[in-house]
PDB file of C-alpha atoms and ligand atoms in Angstrom:
ATOM      1  CA  MET A   1      73.635  82.072 119.668  1.00  0.00           C
ATOM      2  CA  THR A   2      76.896  83.719 120.738  1.00  0.00           C
ATOM      3  CA  VAL A   3      78.074  85.941 118.243  1.00  0.00           C
ATOM      4  CA  THR A   4      81.844  85.968 118.067  1.00  0.00           C
ATOM      5  CA  THR A   5      84.294  87.893 115.911  1.00  0.00           C
ATOM      6  CA  CYS A   6      84.836  85.960 112.783  1.00  0.00           C
ATOM      7  CA  ARG A   7      88.220  86.314 110.952  1.00  0.00           C
ATOM      8  CA  LEU A   8      88.088  87.075 107.165  1.00  0.00           C
ATOM      9  CA  ALA A   9      90.735  86.881 104.398  1.00  0.00           C
ATOM     10  CA  VAL A  10      89.721  88.987 101.605  1.00  0.00           C
ATOM     11  CA  LEU A  11      91.252  88.197  97.996  1.00  0.00           C
ATOM     12  CA  ILE A  12      90.904  90.983  95.460  1.00  0.00           C
ATOM     13  CA  SER A  13      92.637  91.345  91.870  1.00  0.00           C
ATOM     14  CA  GLY A  14      91.289  94.846  91.197  1.00  0.00           C
ATOM     15  CA  ALA A  15      89.418  98.043  92.219  1.00  0.00           C
ATOM     16  CA  GLY A  16      88.719  96.410  95.776  1.00  0.00           C
ATOM     17  CA  SER A  17      85.271  98.258  96.171  1.00  0.00           C
ATOM     18  CA  THR A  18      83.673  94.961  97.437  1.00  0.00           C
ATOM     19  CA  MET A  19      86.463  94.821  99.915  1.00  0.00           C
ATOM     20  CA  VAL A  20      86.075  98.418 100.899  1.00  0.00           C
ATOM     21  CA  ASN A  21      82.046  98.180 101.475  1.00  0.00           C
ATOM     22  CA  LEU A  22      82.822  95.163 103.633  1.00  0.00           C
ATOM     23  CA  ALA A  23      85.429  96.935 105.595  1.00  0.00           C
ATOM     24  CA  GLU A  24      82.784  99.883 106.117  1.00  0.00           C
ATOM     25  CA  ARG A  25      80.022  97.425 107.059  1.00  0.00           C
ATOM     26  CA  ILE A  26      82.401  95.924 109.775  1.00  0.00           C
ATOM     27  CA  ARG A  27      83.293  99.311 111.190  1.00  0.00           C
ATOM     28  CA  GLY A  28      79.542 100.248 111.224  1.00  0.00           C
ATOM     29  CA  GLY A  29      78.817  97.232 113.516  1.00  0.00           C
ATOM     30  CA  GLU A  30      76.636  95.239 110.818  1.00  0.00           C
ATOM     31  CA  VAL A  31      78.847  92.336 110.369  1.00  0.00           C
ATOM     32  CA  PRO A  32      80.654  90.709 113.452  1.00  0.00           C
ATOM     33  CA  ALA A  33      83.955  90.087 111.648  1.00  0.00           C
ATOM     34  CA  GLU A  34      87.517  91.548 111.211  1.00  0.00           C
ATOM     35  CA  ILE A  35      89.605  91.503 108.074  1.00  0.00           C
ATOM     36  CA  ALA A  36      92.566  89.644 109.132  1.00  0.00           C
ATOM     37  CA  LEU A  37      94.379  89.751 105.601  1.00  0.00           C
ATOM     38  CA  VAL A  38      93.642  91.152 102.175  1.00  0.00           C
ATOM     39  CA  VAL A  39      95.680  89.303  99.383  1.00  0.00           C
ATOM     40  CA  SER A  40      96.028  90.669  96.037  1.00  0.00           C
ATOM     41  CA  SER A  41      96.884  88.631  93.006  1.00  0.00           C
ATOM     42  CA  ARG A  42      98.147  91.921  91.191  1.00  0.00           C
ATOM     43  CA  ALA A  43     100.720  94.366  92.993  1.00  0.00           C
ATOM     44  CA  SER A  44      99.112  97.186  90.789  1.00  0.00           C
ATOM     45  CA  ALA A  45      95.808  96.603  91.904  1.00  0.00           C
ATOM     46  CA  ALA A  46      93.960  99.793  93.246  1.00  0.00           C
ATOM     47  CA  GLY A  47      92.322  97.751  96.046  1.00  0.00           C
ATOM     48  CA  VAL A  48      95.900  97.087  97.541  1.00  0.00           C
ATOM     49  CA  GLU A  49      96.545 100.700  98.222  1.00  0.00           C
ATOM     50  CA  LYS A  50      92.999 101.061  99.595  1.00  0.00           C
ATOM     51  CA  ALA A  51      93.489  98.038 101.870  1.00  0.00           C
ATOM     52  CA  ARG A  52      96.446  99.974 103.480  1.00  0.00           C
ATOM     53  CA  THR A  53      94.731 103.247 103.624  1.00  0.00           C
ATOM     54  CA  LEU A  54      92.161 101.286 105.759  1.00  0.00           C
ATOM     55  CA  GLY A  55      95.087 100.086 107.975  1.00  0.00           C
ATOM     56  CA  LEU A  56      94.438  96.516 106.739  1.00  0.00           C
ATOM     57  CA  GLU A  57      97.238  93.850 106.564  1.00  0.00           C
ATOM     58  CA  THR A  58      97.839  93.260 103.031  1.00  0.00           C
ATOM     59  CA  ALA A  59      99.851  90.751 100.969  1.00  0.00           C
ATOM     60  CA  VAL A  60     100.451  90.182  97.250  1.00  0.00           C
ATOM     61  CA  LEU A  61     100.749  86.768  95.526  1.00  0.00           C
ATOM     62  CA  SER A  62     101.385  87.486  91.919  1.00  0.00           C
ATOM     63  CA  ARG A  63     100.905  85.111  89.286  1.00  0.00           C
ATOM     64  CA  LYS A  64     104.076  85.733  87.515  1.00  0.00           C
ATOM     65  CA  PRO A  65     106.376  83.712  89.455  1.00  0.00           C
ATOM     66  CA  PHE A  66     103.995  80.698  88.746  1.00  0.00           C
ATOM     67  CA  THR A  67     103.825  81.327  85.120  1.00  0.00           C
ATOM     68  CA  ARG A  68     106.447  79.719  82.804  1.00  0.00           C
ATOM     69  CA  ASP A  69     106.382  79.877  78.970  1.00  0.00           C
ATOM     70  CA  GLY A  70     102.767  81.202  79.126  1.00  0.00           C
ATOM     71  CA  ALA A  71     101.570  78.341  81.221  1.00  0.00           C
ATOM     72  CA  PHE A  72     100.151  79.165  84.633  1.00  0.00           C
ATOM     73  CA  ASP A  73     100.669  76.530  87.333  1.00  0.00           C
ATOM     74  CA  GLU A  74      97.370  76.734  89.137  1.00  0.00           C
ATOM     75  CA  ASP A  75      98.023  73.999  91.751  1.00  0.00           C
ATOM     76  CA  ALA A  76     101.421  75.535  92.614  1.00  0.00           C
ATOM     77  CA  TYR A  77      99.683  79.117  93.043  1.00  0.00           C
ATOM     78  CA  ALA A  78      97.037  77.396  95.078  1.00  0.00           C
ATOM     79  CA  ARG A  79      99.402  75.672  97.486  1.00  0.00           C
ATOM     80  CA  ALA A  80     101.199  79.185  98.043  1.00  0.00           C
ATOM     81  CA  LEU A  81      98.084  80.825  98.500  1.00  0.00           C
ATOM     82  CA  ALA A  82      96.920  78.370 101.076  1.00  0.00           C
ATOM     83  CA  ASP A  83     100.106  78.629 103.082  1.00  0.00           C
ATOM     84  CA  LEU A  84      99.861  82.496 103.045  1.00  0.00           C
ATOM     85  CA  LEU A  85      96.434  82.435 104.027  1.00  0.00           C
ATOM     86  CA  ALA A  86      96.896  80.016 106.905  1.00  0.00           C
ATOM     87  CA  LEU A  87      99.094  82.593 108.562  1.00  0.00           C
ATOM     88  CA  ALA A  88      96.218  84.640 109.125  1.00  0.00           C
ATOM     89  CA  ARG A  89      94.035  81.912 110.474  1.00  0.00           C
ATOM     90  CA  PRO A  90      90.646  82.869 108.770  1.00  0.00           C
ATOM     91  CA  ASP A  91      87.352  81.431 109.385  1.00  0.00           C
ATOM     92  CA  LEU A  92      86.224  82.301 106.018  1.00  0.00           C
ATOM     93  CA  VAL A  93      88.020  83.253 102.876  1.00  0.00           C
ATOM     94  CA  VAL A  94      85.999  85.983 100.921  1.00  0.00           C
ATOM     95  CA  LEU A  95      86.432  86.414  97.258  1.00  0.00           C
ATOM     96  CA  ALA A  96      86.145  90.058  96.063  1.00  0.00           C
ATOM     97  CA  GLY A  97      86.773  90.265  92.568  1.00  0.00           C
ATOM     98  CA  PHE A  98      89.659  87.513  92.565  1.00  0.00           C
ATOM     99  CA  MET A  99      90.428  86.686  88.797  1.00  0.00           C
ATOM    100  CA  THR A 100      92.263  83.336  89.668  1.00  0.00           C
ATOM    101  CA  ARG A 101      90.259  80.076  90.081  1.00  0.00           C
ATOM    102  CA  LEU A 102      91.018  78.586  93.589  1.00  0.00           C
ATOM    103  CA  GLY A 103      92.622  75.191  93.594  1.00  0.00           C
ATOM    104  CA  ARG A 104      92.178  72.251  95.709  1.00  0.00           C
ATOM    105  CA  ALA A 105      94.940  73.214  98.163  1.00  0.00           C
ATOM    106  CA  VAL A 106      92.954  76.220  99.154  1.00  0.00           C
ATOM    107  CA  LEU A 107      89.392  74.634  99.020  1.00  0.00           C
ATOM    108  CA  SER A 108      90.268  71.650 101.272  1.00  0.00           C
ATOM    109  CA  ARG A 109      91.509  73.920 103.896  1.00  0.00           C
ATOM    110  CA  PHE A 110      89.205  76.692 103.970  1.00  0.00           C
ATOM    111  CA  GLN A 111      85.522  77.715 103.673  1.00  0.00           C
ATOM    112  CA  VAL A 112      85.242  80.169 100.720  1.00  0.00           C
ATOM    113  CA  ILE A 113      82.560  82.464  99.738  1.00  0.00           C
ATOM    114  CA  ASN A 114      82.209  84.375  96.212  1.00  0.00           C
ATOM    115  CA  VAL A 115      79.852  87.062  95.088  1.00  0.00           C
ATOM    116  CA  HIS A 116      78.716  87.327  91.385  1.00  0.00           C
ATOM    117  CA  PRO A 117      76.844  89.819  89.401  1.00  0.00           C
ATOM    118  CA  ALA A 118      74.292  87.681  87.803  1.00  0.00           C
ATOM    119  CA  LEU A 119      71.699  85.104  88.782  1.00  0.00           C
ATOM    120  CA  LEU A 120      74.119  82.034  88.663  1.00  0.00           C
ATOM    121  CA  PRO A 121      74.128  79.643  87.061  1.00  0.00           C
ATOM    122  CA  ARG A 122      73.191  82.001  84.373  1.00  0.00           C
ATOM    123  CA  PHE A 123      76.152  83.963  83.094  1.00  0.00           C
ATOM    124  CA  GLY A 124      78.760  82.644  85.459  1.00  0.00           C
ATOM    125  CA  GLY A 125      82.073  80.880  84.677  1.00  0.00           C
ATOM    126  CA  ASN A 126      85.514  81.668  82.993  1.00  0.00           C
ATOM    127  CA  GLY A 127      85.397  85.086  81.069  1.00  0.00           C
ATOM    128  CA  PHE A 128      82.112  86.234  82.929  1.00  0.00           C
ATOM    129  CA  TYR A 129      83.155  88.980  85.044  1.00  0.00           C
ATOM    130  CA  GLY A 130      82.522  92.605  85.582  1.00  0.00           C
ATOM    131  CA  HIS A 131      80.900  94.340  82.456  1.00  0.00           C
ATOM    132  CA  ARG A 132      80.958  91.183  80.441  1.00  0.00           C
ATOM    133  CA  VAL A 133      78.280  89.676  82.515  1.00  0.00           C
ATOM    134  CA  HIS A 134      75.923  92.709  82.130  1.00  0.00           C
ATOM    135  CA  GLU A 135      76.531  92.908  78.195  1.00  0.00           C
ATOM    136  CA  ALA A 136      75.618  89.174  78.111  1.00  0.00           C
ATOM    137  CA  VAL A 137      72.447  89.568  79.848  1.00  0.00           C
ATOM    138  CA  LEU A 138      71.552  92.581  77.862  1.00  0.00           C
ATOM    139  CA  ALA A 139      72.509  90.459  74.507  1.00  0.00           C
ATOM    140  CA  ALA A 140      70.155  87.707  75.648  1.00  0.00           C
ATOM    141  CA  GLY A 141      67.268  89.886  76.070  1.00  0.00           C
ATOM    142  CA  ASP A 142      66.755  88.752  79.681  1.00  0.00           C
ATOM    143  CA  LYS A 143      64.180  90.720  81.628  1.00  0.00           C
ATOM    144  CA  VAL A 144      65.834  90.147  85.101  1.00  0.00           C
ATOM    145  CA  THR A 145      69.295  89.595  86.306  1.00  0.00           C
ATOM    146  CA  GLY A 146      70.477  89.856  89.733  1.00  0.00           C
ATOM    147  CA  ALA A 147      73.453  89.287  92.234  1.00  0.00           C
ATOM    148  CA  THR A 148      74.397  85.752  93.962  1.00  0.00           C
ATOM    149  CA  VAL A 149      76.547  85.060  96.840  1.00  0.00           C
ATOM    150  CA  HIS A 150      77.704  81.055  97.143  1.00  0.00           C
ATOM    151  CA  PHE A 151      80.078  78.966  98.770  1.00  0.00           C
ATOM    152  CA  SER A 152      82.857  78.472  96.219  1.00  0.00           C
ATOM    153  CA  ASP A 153      84.005  75.050  94.702  1.00  0.00           C
ATOM    154  CA  LEU A 154      86.653  74.122  92.275  1.00  0.00           C
ATOM    155  CA  ALA A 155      85.110  75.702  89.062  1.00  0.00           C
ATOM    156  CA  TYR A 156      84.575  79.642  88.320  1.00  0.00           C
ATOM    157  CA  ASP A 157      81.349  80.765  89.854  1.00  0.00           C
ATOM    158  CA  THR A 158      79.933  77.537  91.160  1.00  0.00           C
ATOM    159  CA  GLY A 159      79.082  76.154  94.494  1.00  0.00           C
ATOM    160  CA  PRO A 160      76.030  76.114  96.915  1.00  0.00           C
ATOM    161  CA  ILE A 161      73.866  79.290  96.684  1.00  0.00           C
ATOM    162  CA  ILE A 162      73.528  81.396  99.947  1.00  0.00           C
ATOM    163  CA  LEU A 163      71.671  84.504  98.923  1.00  0.00           C
ATOM    164  CA  GLN A 164      70.109  85.474  95.434  1.00  0.00           C
ATOM    165  CA  GLU A 165      68.432  88.751  94.715  1.00  0.00           C
ATOM    166  CA  ILE A 166      66.599  89.727  91.495  1.00  0.00           C
ATOM    167  CA  VAL A 167      67.402  93.215  89.728  1.00  0.00           C
ATOM    168  CA  PRO A 168      65.073  93.961  86.930  1.00  0.00           C
ATOM    169  CA  VAL A 169      66.368  94.724  83.508  1.00  0.00           C
ATOM    170  CA  LEU A 170      64.780  98.053  82.199  1.00  0.00           C
ATOM    171  CA  ALA A 171      64.166  99.312  78.845  1.00  0.00           C
ATOM    172  CA  GLY A 172      67.130 101.276  77.773  1.00  0.00           C
ATOM    173  CA  ASP A 173      69.568  99.620  80.199  1.00  0.00           C
ATOM    174  CA  THR A 174      73.256  99.977  79.200  1.00  0.00           C
ATOM    175  CA  PRO A 175      75.848  97.705  80.921  1.00  0.00           C
ATOM    176  CA  ASP A 176      76.702 100.601  82.961  1.00  0.00           C
ATOM    177  CA  THR A 177      73.478 101.403  84.561  1.00  0.00           C
ATOM    178  CA  LEU A 178      72.693  97.630  84.922  1.00  0.00           C
ATOM    179  CA  ALA A 179      76.278  97.341  86.790  1.00  0.00           C
ATOM    180  CA  THR A 180      75.072 100.310  89.125  1.00  0.00           C
ATOM    181  CA  ARG A 181      71.872  98.571  90.239  1.00  0.00           C
ATOM    182  CA  VAL A 182      73.369  95.212  90.495  1.00  0.00           C
ATOM    183  CA  GLN A 183      76.196  96.423  92.637  1.00  0.00           C
ATOM    184  CA  ALA A 184      73.984  98.223  94.867  1.00  0.00           C
ATOM    185  CA  VAL A 185      72.637  94.749  95.620  1.00  0.00           C
ATOM    186  CA  GLU A 186      75.819  93.274  96.045  1.00  0.00           C
ATOM    187  CA  ARG A 187      76.918  95.775  98.392  1.00  0.00           C
ATOM    188  CA  ARG A 188      73.943  94.647 100.543  1.00  0.00           C
ATOM    189  CA  ILE A 189      73.667  90.829 100.321  1.00  0.00           C
ATOM    190  CA  TYR A 190      77.377  90.257 100.605  1.00  0.00           C
ATOM    191  CA  PRO A 191      77.862  91.625 103.671  1.00  0.00           C
ATOM    192  CA  GLU A 192      74.563  89.954 104.794  1.00  0.00           C
ATOM    193  CA  ALA A 193      75.619  86.535 103.813  1.00  0.00           C
ATOM    194  CA  ILE A 194      78.970  86.914 105.672  1.00  0.00           C
ATOM    195  CA  ARG A 195      77.082  88.068 108.869  1.00  0.00           C
ATOM    196  CA  LEU A 196      74.950  84.871 108.557  1.00  0.00           C
ATOM    197  CA  PHE A 197      78.215  82.775 108.262  1.00  0.00           C
ATOM    198  CA  ALA A 198      79.721  84.648 111.323  1.00  0.00           C
ATOM    199  CA  GLU A 199      76.574  84.147 113.399  1.00  0.00           C
ATOM    200  CA  GLY A 200      76.859  80.282 112.580  1.00  0.00           C
ATOM    201  CA  ARG A 201      73.492  80.260 110.777  1.00  0.00           C
ATOM    202  CA  LEU A 202      74.528  78.899 107.531  1.00  0.00           C
ATOM    203  CA  VAL A 203      74.360  75.146 107.164  1.00  0.00           C
ATOM    204  CA  ARG A 204      75.590  73.395 104.303  1.00  0.00           C
ATOM    205  CA  ASP A 205      74.026  70.353 103.176  1.00  0.00           C
ATOM    206  CA  GLY A 206      75.337  68.784  99.840  1.00  0.00           C
ATOM    207  CA  ASP A 207      74.465  71.364  97.109  1.00  0.00           C
ATOM    208  CA  HIS A 208      72.177  73.238  99.492  1.00  0.00           C
ATOM    209  CA  VAL A 209      72.465  75.995 102.088  1.00  0.00           C
ATOM    210  CA  ARG A 210      69.816  76.306 104.775  1.00  0.00           C
ATOM    211  CA  ILE A 211      69.794  79.590 106.718  1.00  0.00           C
ATOM    212  CA  LEU A 212      68.894  79.027 110.210  1.00  0.00           C
ATOM    213  CA  PRO A 213      66.479  81.661 112.205  1.00  0.00           C
ATOM    214  CA  GLU A 214      67.722  84.297 114.412  1.00  0.00           C
ATOM    215  CA  ALA A 215      68.381  83.274 117.838  1.00  0.00           C
ATOM    216  CA  GLY A 216      65.163  83.894 119.723  1.00  0.00           C
ATOM    217  CA  ALA A 217      63.145  84.368 116.518  1.00  0.00           C
TER     218      ALA A 217
HETATM  219  C1  LIG B 301      82.522  92.535  91.875  1.00  0.00           C
HETATM  220  O1  LIG B 301      81.459  93.385  91.730  1.00  0.00           O
HETATM  221  C2  LIG B 301      82.015  91.245  91.817  1.00  0.00           C
HETATM  222  O2  LIG B 301      80.588  91.218  91.463  1.00  0.00           O
HETATM  223  C3  LIG B 301      82.796  90.814  90.482  1.00  0.00           C
HETATM  224  O3  LIG B 301      83.746  91.564  90.561  1.00  0.00           O
HETATM  225  C4  LIG B 301      83.609  92.676  91.178  1.00  0.00           C
HETATM  226  C5  LIG B 301      84.754  93.107  91.891  1.00  0.00           C
HETATM  227  O4  LIG B 301      84.998  94.567  91.820  1.00  0.00           O
HETATM  228  N1  LIG B 301      82.853  89.231  90.627  1.00  0.00           N
HETATM  229  C6  LIG B 301      82.944  88.381  89.581  1.00  0.00           C
HETATM  230  O5  LIG B 301      82.760  88.755  88.465  1.00  0.00           O
HETATM  231  C7  LIG B 301      83.069  86.980  89.983  1.00  0.00           C
HETATM  232  N2  LIG B 301      82.968  86.112  88.841  1.00  0.00           N
HETATM  233  P1  LIG B 301      86.020  95.298  92.875  1.00  0.00           P
HETATM  234  O6  LIG B 301      87.220  94.740  92.458  1.00  0.00           O
HETATM  235  O7  LIG B 301      85.464  96.879  92.744  1.00  0.00           O
HETATM  236  O8  LIG B 301      85.568  94.675  94.192  1.00  0.00           O
END
């Protein structure tokens, strides 16, 4: 199978550590891709500065102009986001801590991938992000948690699962200690899923994703 460089658009809202990790793995030759654009939903997100430092093209699409009387116009934001993304001609849109649900305008035009710090469908959806996920895992008394990479659909944290890896919950775990171990897994399986996509090895079949073997394997 020919490996071509896959163009990525990375969407962020916060610290941007997922984006930085991906950029490093690309530079290290682990992922045959290039980050064509980083879009942040917040101008003040620390990830914006990190992306600039890495020499990446960045854009900010704030939610504010799309919010009137406290009501956020999700469809108008999605249309603007889709138009912005189209300029970068991405093969894949990568969610990296992006805190806005994607509308039809984006999902009908682009393939979108997401990473979530739990074993979806457990502890996913609106309100489940960052530490809240790990707090909920500990409160439920679960013995295992993990990380999930999936293609996105219209809801939060749903869509066909690509890769999932278990992380055991240990006695004495706090949201911080759990987050550290789950994050280490995210850092590995998200670039891995993007590599599989870039190599043309992910086949979507309804709610399922089949992973094709490596060429020659
Ligand atoms: C990531 O760890 C990811 O698991 C989580 O946001 C973090 C972003 O951190 N995503 C979700 O919870 C999706 N529902 P970052 O801004 O440092 O990359």
